mmCIF file of C-alpha atoms in Angstrom:
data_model
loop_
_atom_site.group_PDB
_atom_site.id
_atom_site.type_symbol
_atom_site.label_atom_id
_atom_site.label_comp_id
_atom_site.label_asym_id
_atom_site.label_seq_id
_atom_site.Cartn_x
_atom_site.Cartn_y
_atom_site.Cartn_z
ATOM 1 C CA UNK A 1 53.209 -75.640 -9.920
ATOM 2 C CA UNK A 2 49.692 -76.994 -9.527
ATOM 3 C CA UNK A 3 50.330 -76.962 -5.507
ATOM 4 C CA UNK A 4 51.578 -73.686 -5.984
ATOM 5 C CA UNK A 5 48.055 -72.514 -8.087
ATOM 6 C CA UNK A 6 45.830 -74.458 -5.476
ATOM 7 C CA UNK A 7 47.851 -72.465 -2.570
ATOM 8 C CA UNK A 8 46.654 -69.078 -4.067
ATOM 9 C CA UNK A 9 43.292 -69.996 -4.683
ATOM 10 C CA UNK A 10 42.706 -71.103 -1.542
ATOM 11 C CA UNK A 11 44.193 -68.114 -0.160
ATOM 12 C CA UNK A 12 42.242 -65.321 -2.337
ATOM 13 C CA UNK A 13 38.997 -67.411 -2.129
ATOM 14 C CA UNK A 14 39.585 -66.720 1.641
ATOM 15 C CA UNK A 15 40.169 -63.000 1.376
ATOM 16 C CA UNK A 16 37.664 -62.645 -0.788
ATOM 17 C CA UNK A 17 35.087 -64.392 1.929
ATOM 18 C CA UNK A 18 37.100 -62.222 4.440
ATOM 19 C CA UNK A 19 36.304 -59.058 2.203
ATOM 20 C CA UNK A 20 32.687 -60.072 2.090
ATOM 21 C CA UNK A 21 32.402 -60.528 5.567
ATOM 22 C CA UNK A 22 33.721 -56.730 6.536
ATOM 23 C CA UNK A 23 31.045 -55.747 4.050
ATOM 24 C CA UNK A 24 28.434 -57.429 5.277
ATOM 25 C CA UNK A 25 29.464 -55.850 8.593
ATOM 26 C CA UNK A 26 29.708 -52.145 7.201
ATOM 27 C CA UNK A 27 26.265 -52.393 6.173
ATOM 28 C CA UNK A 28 24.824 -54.185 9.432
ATOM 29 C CA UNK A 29 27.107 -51.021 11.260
ATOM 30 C CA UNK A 30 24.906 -48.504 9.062
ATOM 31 C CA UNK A 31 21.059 -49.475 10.443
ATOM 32 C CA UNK A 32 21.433 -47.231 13.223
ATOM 33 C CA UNK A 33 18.887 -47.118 16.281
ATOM 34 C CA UNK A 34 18.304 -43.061 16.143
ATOM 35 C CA UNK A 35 17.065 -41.845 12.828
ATOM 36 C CA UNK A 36 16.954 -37.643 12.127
ATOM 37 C CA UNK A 37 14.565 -36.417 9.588
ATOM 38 C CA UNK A 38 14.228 -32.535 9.220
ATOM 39 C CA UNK A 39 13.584 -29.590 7.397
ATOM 40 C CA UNK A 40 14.769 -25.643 8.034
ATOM 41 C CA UNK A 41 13.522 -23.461 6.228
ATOM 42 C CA UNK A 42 13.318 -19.647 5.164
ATOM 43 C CA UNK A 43 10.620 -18.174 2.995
ATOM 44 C CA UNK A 44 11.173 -14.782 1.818
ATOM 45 C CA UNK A 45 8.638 -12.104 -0.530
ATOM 46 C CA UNK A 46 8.983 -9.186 -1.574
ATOM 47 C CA UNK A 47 6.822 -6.544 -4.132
ATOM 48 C CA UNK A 48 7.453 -3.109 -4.674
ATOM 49 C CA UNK A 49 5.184 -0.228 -6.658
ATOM 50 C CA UNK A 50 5.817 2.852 -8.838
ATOM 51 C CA UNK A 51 3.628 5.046 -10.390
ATOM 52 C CA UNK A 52 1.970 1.112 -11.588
ATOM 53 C CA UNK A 53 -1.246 2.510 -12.483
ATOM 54 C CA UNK A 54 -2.962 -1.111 -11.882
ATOM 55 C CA UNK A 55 -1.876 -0.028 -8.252
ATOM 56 C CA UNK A 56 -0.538 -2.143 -5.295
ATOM 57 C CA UNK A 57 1.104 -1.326 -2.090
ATOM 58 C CA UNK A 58 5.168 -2.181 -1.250
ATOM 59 C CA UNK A 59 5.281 -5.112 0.835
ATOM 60 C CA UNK A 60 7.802 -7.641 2.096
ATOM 61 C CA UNK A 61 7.279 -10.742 4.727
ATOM 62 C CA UNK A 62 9.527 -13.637 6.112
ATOM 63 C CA UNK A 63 8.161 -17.135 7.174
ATOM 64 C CA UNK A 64 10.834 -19.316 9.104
ATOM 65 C CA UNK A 65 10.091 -22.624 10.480
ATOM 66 C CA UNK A 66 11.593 -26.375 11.656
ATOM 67 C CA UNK A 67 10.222 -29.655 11.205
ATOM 68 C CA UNK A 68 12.115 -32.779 12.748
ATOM 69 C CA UNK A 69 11.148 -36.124 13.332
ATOM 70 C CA UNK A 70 13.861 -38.139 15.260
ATOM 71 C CA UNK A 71 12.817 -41.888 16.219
ATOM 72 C CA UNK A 72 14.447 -44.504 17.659
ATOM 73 C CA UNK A 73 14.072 -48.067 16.674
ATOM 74 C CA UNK A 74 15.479 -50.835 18.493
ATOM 75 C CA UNK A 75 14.550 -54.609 18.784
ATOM 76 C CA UNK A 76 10.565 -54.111 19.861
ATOM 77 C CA UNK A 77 10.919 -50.236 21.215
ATOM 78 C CA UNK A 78 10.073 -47.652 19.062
ATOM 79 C CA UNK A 79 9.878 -43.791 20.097
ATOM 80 C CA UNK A 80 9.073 -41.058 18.290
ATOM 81 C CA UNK A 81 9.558 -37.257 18.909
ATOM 82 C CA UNK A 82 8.201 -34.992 16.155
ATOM 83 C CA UNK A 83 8.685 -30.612 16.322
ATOM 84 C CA UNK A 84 6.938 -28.472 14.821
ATOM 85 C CA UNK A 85 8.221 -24.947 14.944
ATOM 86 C CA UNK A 86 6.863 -21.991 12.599
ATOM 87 C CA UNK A 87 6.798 -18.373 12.606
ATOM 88 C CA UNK A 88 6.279 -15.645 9.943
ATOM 89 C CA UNK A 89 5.715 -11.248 9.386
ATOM 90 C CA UNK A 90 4.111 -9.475 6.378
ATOM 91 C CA UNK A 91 4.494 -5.761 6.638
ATOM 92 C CA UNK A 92 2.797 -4.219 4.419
ATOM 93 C CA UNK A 93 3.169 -0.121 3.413
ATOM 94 C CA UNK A 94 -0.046 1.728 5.047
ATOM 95 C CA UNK A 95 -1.346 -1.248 7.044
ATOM 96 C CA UNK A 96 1.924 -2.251 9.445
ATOM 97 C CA UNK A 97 3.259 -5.728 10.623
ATOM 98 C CA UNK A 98 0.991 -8.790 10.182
ATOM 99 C CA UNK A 99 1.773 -12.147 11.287
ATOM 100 C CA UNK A 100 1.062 -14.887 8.685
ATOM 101 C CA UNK A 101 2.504 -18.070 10.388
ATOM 102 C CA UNK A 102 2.299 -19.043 14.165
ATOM 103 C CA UNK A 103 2.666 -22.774 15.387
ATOM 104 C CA UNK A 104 4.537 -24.806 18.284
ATOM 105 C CA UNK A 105 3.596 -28.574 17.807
ATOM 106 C CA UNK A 106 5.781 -31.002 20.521
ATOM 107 C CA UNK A 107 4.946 -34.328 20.874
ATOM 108 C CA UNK A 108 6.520 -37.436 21.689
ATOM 109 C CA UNK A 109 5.150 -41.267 21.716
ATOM 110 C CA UNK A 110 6.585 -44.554 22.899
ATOM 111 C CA UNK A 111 5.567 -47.948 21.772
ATOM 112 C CA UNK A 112 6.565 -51.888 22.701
ATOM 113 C CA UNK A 113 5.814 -54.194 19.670
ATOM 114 C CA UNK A 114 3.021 -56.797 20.546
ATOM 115 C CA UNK A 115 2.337 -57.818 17.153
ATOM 116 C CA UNK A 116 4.163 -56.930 13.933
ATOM 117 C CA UNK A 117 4.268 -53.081 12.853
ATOM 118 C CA UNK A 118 1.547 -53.048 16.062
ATOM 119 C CA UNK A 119 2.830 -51.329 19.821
ATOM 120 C CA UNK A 120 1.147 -50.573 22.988
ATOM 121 C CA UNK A 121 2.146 -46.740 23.915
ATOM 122 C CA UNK A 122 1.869 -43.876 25.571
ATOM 123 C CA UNK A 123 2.736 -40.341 24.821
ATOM 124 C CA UNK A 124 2.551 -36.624 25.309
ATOM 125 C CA UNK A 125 1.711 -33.773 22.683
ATOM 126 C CA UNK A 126 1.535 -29.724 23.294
ATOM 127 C CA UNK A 127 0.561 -27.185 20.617
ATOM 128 C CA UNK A 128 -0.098 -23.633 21.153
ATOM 129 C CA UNK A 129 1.245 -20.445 19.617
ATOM 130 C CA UNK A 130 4.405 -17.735 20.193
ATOM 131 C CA UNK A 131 2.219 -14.295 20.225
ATOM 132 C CA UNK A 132 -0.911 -12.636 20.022
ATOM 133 C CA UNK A 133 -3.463 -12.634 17.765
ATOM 134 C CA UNK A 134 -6.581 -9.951 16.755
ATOM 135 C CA UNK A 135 -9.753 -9.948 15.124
ATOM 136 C CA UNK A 136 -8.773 -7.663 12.529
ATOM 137 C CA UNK A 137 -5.745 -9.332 10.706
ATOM 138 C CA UNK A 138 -3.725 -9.672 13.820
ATOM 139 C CA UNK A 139 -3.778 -5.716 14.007
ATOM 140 C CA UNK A 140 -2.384 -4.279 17.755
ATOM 141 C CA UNK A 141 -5.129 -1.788 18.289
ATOM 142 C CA UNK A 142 -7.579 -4.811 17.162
ATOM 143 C CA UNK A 143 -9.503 -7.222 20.073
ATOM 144 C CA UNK A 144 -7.225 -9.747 21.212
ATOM 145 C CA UNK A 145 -8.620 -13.634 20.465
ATOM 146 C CA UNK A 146 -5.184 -15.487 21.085
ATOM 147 C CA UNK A 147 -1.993 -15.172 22.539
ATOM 148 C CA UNK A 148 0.940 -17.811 24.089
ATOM 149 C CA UNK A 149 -0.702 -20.583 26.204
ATOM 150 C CA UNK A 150 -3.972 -19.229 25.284
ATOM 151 C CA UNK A 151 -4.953 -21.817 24.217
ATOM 152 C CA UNK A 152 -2.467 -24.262 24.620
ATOM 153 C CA UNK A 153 -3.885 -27.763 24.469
ATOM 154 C CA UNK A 154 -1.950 -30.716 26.664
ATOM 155 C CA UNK A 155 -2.712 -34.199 25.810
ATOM 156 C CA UNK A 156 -1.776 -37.315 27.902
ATOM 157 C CA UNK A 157 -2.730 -40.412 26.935
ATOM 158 C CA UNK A 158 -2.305 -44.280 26.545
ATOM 159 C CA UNK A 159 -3.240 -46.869 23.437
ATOM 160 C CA UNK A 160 -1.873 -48.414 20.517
ATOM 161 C CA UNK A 161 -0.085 -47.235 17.250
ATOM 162 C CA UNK A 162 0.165 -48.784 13.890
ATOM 163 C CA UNK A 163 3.358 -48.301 12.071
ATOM 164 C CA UNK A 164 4.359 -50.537 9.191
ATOM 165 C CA UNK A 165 7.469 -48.233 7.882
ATOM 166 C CA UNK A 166 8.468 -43.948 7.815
ATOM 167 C CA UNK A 167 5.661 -43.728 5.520
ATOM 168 C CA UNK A 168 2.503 -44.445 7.283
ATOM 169 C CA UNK A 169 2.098 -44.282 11.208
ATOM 170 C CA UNK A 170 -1.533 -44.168 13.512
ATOM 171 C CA UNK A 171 -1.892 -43.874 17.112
ATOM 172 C CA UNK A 172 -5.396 -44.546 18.270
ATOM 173 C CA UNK A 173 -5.918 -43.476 22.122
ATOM 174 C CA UNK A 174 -8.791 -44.314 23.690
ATOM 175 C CA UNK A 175 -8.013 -42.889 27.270
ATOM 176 C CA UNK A 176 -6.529 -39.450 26.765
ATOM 177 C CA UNK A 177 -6.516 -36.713 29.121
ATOM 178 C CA UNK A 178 -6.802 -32.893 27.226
ATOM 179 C CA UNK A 179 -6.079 -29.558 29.509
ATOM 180 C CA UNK A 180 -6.914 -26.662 27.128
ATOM 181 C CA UNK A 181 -5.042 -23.522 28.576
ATOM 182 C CA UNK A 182 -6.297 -19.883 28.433
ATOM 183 C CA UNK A 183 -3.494 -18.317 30.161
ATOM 184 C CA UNK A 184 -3.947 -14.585 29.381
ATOM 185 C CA UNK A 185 -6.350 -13.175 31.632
ATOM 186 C CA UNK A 186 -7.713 -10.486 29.251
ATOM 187 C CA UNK A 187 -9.198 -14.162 27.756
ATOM 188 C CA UNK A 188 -10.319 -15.663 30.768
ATOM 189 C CA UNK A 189 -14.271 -14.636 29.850
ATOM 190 C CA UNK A 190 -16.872 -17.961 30.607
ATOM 191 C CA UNK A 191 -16.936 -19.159 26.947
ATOM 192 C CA UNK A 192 -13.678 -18.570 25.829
ATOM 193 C CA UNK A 193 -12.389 -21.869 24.416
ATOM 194 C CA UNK A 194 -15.019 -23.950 26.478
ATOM 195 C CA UNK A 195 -14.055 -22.516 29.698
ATOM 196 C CA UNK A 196 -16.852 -22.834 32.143
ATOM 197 C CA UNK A 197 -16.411 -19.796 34.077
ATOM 198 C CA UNK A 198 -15.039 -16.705 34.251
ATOM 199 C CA UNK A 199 -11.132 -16.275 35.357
ATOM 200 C CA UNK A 200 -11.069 -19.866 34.738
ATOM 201 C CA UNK A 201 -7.862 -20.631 33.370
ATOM 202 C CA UNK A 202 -7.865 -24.500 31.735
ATOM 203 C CA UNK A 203 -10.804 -26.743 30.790
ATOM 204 C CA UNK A 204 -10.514 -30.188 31.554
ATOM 205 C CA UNK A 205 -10.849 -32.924 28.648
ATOM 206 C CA UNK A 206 -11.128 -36.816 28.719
ATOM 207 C CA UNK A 207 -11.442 -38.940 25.274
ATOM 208 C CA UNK A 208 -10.882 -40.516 22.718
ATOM 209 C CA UNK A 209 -7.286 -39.281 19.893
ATOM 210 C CA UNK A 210 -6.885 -40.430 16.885
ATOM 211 C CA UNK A 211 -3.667 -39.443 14.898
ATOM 212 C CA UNK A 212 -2.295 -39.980 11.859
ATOM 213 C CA UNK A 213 0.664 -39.074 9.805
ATOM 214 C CA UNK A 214 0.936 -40.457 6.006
ATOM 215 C CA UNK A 215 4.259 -39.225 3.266
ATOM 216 C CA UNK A 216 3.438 -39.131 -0.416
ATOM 217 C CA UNK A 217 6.571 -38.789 -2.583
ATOM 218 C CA UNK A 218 4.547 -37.809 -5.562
ATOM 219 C CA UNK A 219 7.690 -37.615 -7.927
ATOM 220 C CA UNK A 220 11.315 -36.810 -7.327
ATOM 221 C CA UNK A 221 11.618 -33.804 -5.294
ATOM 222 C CA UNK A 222 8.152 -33.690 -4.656
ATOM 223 C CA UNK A 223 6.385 -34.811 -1.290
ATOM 224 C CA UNK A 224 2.889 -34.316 0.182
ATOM 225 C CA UNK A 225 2.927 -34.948 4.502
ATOM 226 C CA UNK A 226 -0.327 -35.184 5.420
ATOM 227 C CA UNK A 227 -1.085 -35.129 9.403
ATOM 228 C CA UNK A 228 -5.003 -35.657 10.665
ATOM 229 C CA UNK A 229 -6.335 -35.724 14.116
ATOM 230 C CA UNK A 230 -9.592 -36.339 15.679
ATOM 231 C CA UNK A 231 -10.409 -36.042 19.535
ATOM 232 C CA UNK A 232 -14.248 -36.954 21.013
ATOM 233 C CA UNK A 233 -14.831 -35.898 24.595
ATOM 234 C CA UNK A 234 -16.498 -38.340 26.516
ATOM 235 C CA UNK A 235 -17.213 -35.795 29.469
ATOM 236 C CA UNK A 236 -19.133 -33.148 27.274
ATOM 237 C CA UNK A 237 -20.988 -33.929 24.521
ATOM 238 C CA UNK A 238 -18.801 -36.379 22.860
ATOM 239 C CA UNK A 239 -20.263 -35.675 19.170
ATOM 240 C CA UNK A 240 -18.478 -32.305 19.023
ATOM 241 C CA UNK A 241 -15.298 -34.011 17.501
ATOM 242 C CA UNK A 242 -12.506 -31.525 17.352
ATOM 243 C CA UNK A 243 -11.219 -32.129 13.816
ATOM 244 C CA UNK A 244 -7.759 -31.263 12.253
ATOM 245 C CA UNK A 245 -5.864 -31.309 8.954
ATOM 246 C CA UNK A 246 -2.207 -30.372 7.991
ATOM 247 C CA UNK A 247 -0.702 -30.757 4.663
ATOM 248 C CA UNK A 248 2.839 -30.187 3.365
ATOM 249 C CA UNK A 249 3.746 -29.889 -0.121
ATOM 250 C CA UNK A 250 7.324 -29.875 -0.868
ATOM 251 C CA UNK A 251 9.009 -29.042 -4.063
ATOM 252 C CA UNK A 252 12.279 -29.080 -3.808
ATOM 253 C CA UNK A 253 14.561 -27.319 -6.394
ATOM 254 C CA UNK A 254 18.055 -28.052 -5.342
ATOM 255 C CA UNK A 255 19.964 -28.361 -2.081
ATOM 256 C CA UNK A 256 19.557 -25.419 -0.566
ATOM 257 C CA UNK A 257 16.305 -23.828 -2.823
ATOM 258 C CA UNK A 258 12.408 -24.980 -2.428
ATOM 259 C CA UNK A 259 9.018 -24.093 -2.544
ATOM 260 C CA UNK A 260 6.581 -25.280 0.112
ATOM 261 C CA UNK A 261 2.777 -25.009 0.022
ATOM 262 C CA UNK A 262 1.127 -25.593 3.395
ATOM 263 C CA UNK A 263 -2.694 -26.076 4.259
ATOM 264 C CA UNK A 264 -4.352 -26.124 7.912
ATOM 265 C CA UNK A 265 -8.224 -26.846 8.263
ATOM 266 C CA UNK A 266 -9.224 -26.974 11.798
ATOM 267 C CA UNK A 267 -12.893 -27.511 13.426
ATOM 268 C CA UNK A 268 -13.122 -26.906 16.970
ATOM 269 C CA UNK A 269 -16.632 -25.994 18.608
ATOM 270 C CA UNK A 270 -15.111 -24.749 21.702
ATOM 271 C CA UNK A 271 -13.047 -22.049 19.695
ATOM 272 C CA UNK A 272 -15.812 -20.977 16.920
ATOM 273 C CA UNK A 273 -18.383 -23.132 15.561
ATOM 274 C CA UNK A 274 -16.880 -22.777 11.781
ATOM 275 C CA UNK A 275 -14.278 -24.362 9.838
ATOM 276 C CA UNK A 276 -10.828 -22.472 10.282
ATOM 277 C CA UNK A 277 -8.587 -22.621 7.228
ATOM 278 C CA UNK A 278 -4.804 -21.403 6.600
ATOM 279 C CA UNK A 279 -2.665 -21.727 3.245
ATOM 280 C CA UNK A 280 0.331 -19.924 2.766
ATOM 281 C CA UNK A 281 2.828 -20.694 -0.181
ATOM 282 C CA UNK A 282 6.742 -19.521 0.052
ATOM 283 C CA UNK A 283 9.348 -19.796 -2.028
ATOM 284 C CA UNK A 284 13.144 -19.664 0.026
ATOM 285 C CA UNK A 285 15.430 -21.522 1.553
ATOM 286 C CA UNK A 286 15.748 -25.149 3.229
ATOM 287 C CA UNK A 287 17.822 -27.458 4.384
ATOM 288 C CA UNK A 288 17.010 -30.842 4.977
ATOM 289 C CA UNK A 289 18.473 -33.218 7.101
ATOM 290 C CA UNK A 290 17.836 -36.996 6.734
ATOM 291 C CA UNK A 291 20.472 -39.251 9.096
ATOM 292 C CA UNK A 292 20.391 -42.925 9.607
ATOM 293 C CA UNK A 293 19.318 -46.189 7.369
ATOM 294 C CA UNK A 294 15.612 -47.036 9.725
ATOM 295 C CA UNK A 295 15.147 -50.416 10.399
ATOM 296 C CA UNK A 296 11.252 -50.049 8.668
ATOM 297 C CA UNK A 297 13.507 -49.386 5.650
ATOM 298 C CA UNK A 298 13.623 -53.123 5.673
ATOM 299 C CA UNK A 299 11.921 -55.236 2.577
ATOM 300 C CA UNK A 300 10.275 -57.372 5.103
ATOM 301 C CA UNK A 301 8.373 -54.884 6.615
ATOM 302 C CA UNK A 302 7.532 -53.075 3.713
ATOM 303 C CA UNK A 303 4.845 -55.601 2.302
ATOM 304 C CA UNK A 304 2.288 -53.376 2.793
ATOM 305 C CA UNK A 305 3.694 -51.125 0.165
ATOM 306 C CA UNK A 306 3.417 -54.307 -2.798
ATOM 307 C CA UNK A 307 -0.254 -54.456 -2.398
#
């Protein structure tokens, strides 16, 4: 009998070990090299008048937009590809269609590790627009100031970025290589977003980029993404910094429901020689999309965080 009890032990202290050991493995299986974090979303409003002696005019608008960041993480290579896609109407009864939301942001960055959460890289970034713009609230009959590829700014450049987990990542580039593009020739005038002459159509740029991204998750359901960049020319009077803000605020209701609150600041001396600022607020529809278990989900490289 006791040979018969020390037989069974034996054998479910093994299958027990065995059990662990497919565990273990399941979770190892689950860090995945490709991570997918994203956002879809549709903003709607809507207001309608009658006889309301306070007055008001009917209105209704749209504001659609996608923001992924998929990276890949593997051993000492890390690249990450972030787009930024946004586009929104407000037509409003007696004034027509205006557009309140009009971004393309692409950009993509490789790094090799050389010292922990530190990588040498390189990487690529376009932003520019989908359609025209006007001096008078994007009105048609208006003076054009801005269309697609006008501008569209090209960087190309080489340095290092700090990343010590999804929170919090910097790329600092002290050689980078900016093409600003004026593409529509009704805004090819000597002046026009620094160009030189007229007809020209693309200024040449060589600095210094700095570029930051930092996640807040203020409570549950509620997130602040902050992105900052600064660029210095070193051709062209290198104290005209082009400065630029962008923050996200994220309140999500349910699943499919959320409210987003969005804030641009942007100081460029080539384009005007005054702070440009953008807020918009929507409430709608999202769906977000957040695939794979990161490797800088990792305790150990996380420390920063206990400080």
């Amino acid at each position: 009998m006791k040979k018969l009890l020390l037989a069974a032990s034996i054998s479910f202290g093994i299958s027990t070990m065995a059990q662990e050991t497919k565990t273990d493995a399941a979770t190892a299986d689950t860090v995945k090299a490709w991570s997918i974090q994203g956002q879809n979303t549709l903003m709607l409003n809507q207001a309608a008048f009658s006889n309301w002696v306070g007055g008001g005019a009917n209105n209704v608008g749209w504001l659609a937009g996608v923001n992924y960041n998929l990276t890949y993480e593997k051993g000492k290579d890390l690249w990450e590809n972030i787009i930024i896609l946004g586009y929104g109407q407000n037509n409003t009864k007696g004034i027509g269609t205006r557009k309140t939301q009009d971004v393309i942001n692409l950009s993509t960055n490789y790094g090799r590790e050389f010292a922990k959460n530190w990588y040498i890289s390189g990487g690529i970034g376009l932003q520019t627009q989908f359609a025209g713009g006007y001096e008078d609230g994007n009105n048609p009959d208006a003076k054009k100031i801005s269309n697609f590829m006008a501008p569209g700014y090209l960087n190309i450049g080489a340095g290092v970025t700090y990343r010590p987990n999804d929170n919090f990542t910097m790329t600092l580039r002290p050689a980078n290589a900016r093409w600003a593009f004026v593409l529509d020739e009704d805004l090819q005038t000597a002046g026009t977003y620094g160009l030189k002459n007229g007809g020209d159509s693309s200024l040449f740029q060589f600095g210094f980029l700095g570029t930051a991204i930092y996640k807040i998750k203020i409570m549950d359901n509620i997130n602040l993404t902050n992105t900052a960049s600064v660029f210095s020319n070193y051709l062209d009077h290198p104290d005209h910094l082009v400065l630029g803000y962008s923050g996200i605020l994220n309140m999500k209701i349910n699943k499919f429901i959320s409210t987003n609150i969005t804030l641009d600041l942007l100081y460029d001396h080539n384009q005007i020689q005054k702070t440009q600022l953008k807020q918009t607020l929507g409430v709608g529809f999202a769906y977000n999309i957040d695939n794979g278990k990161k490797r800088s989900d990792k305790k150990d490289n996380q420390s920063w965080m206990k400080k």
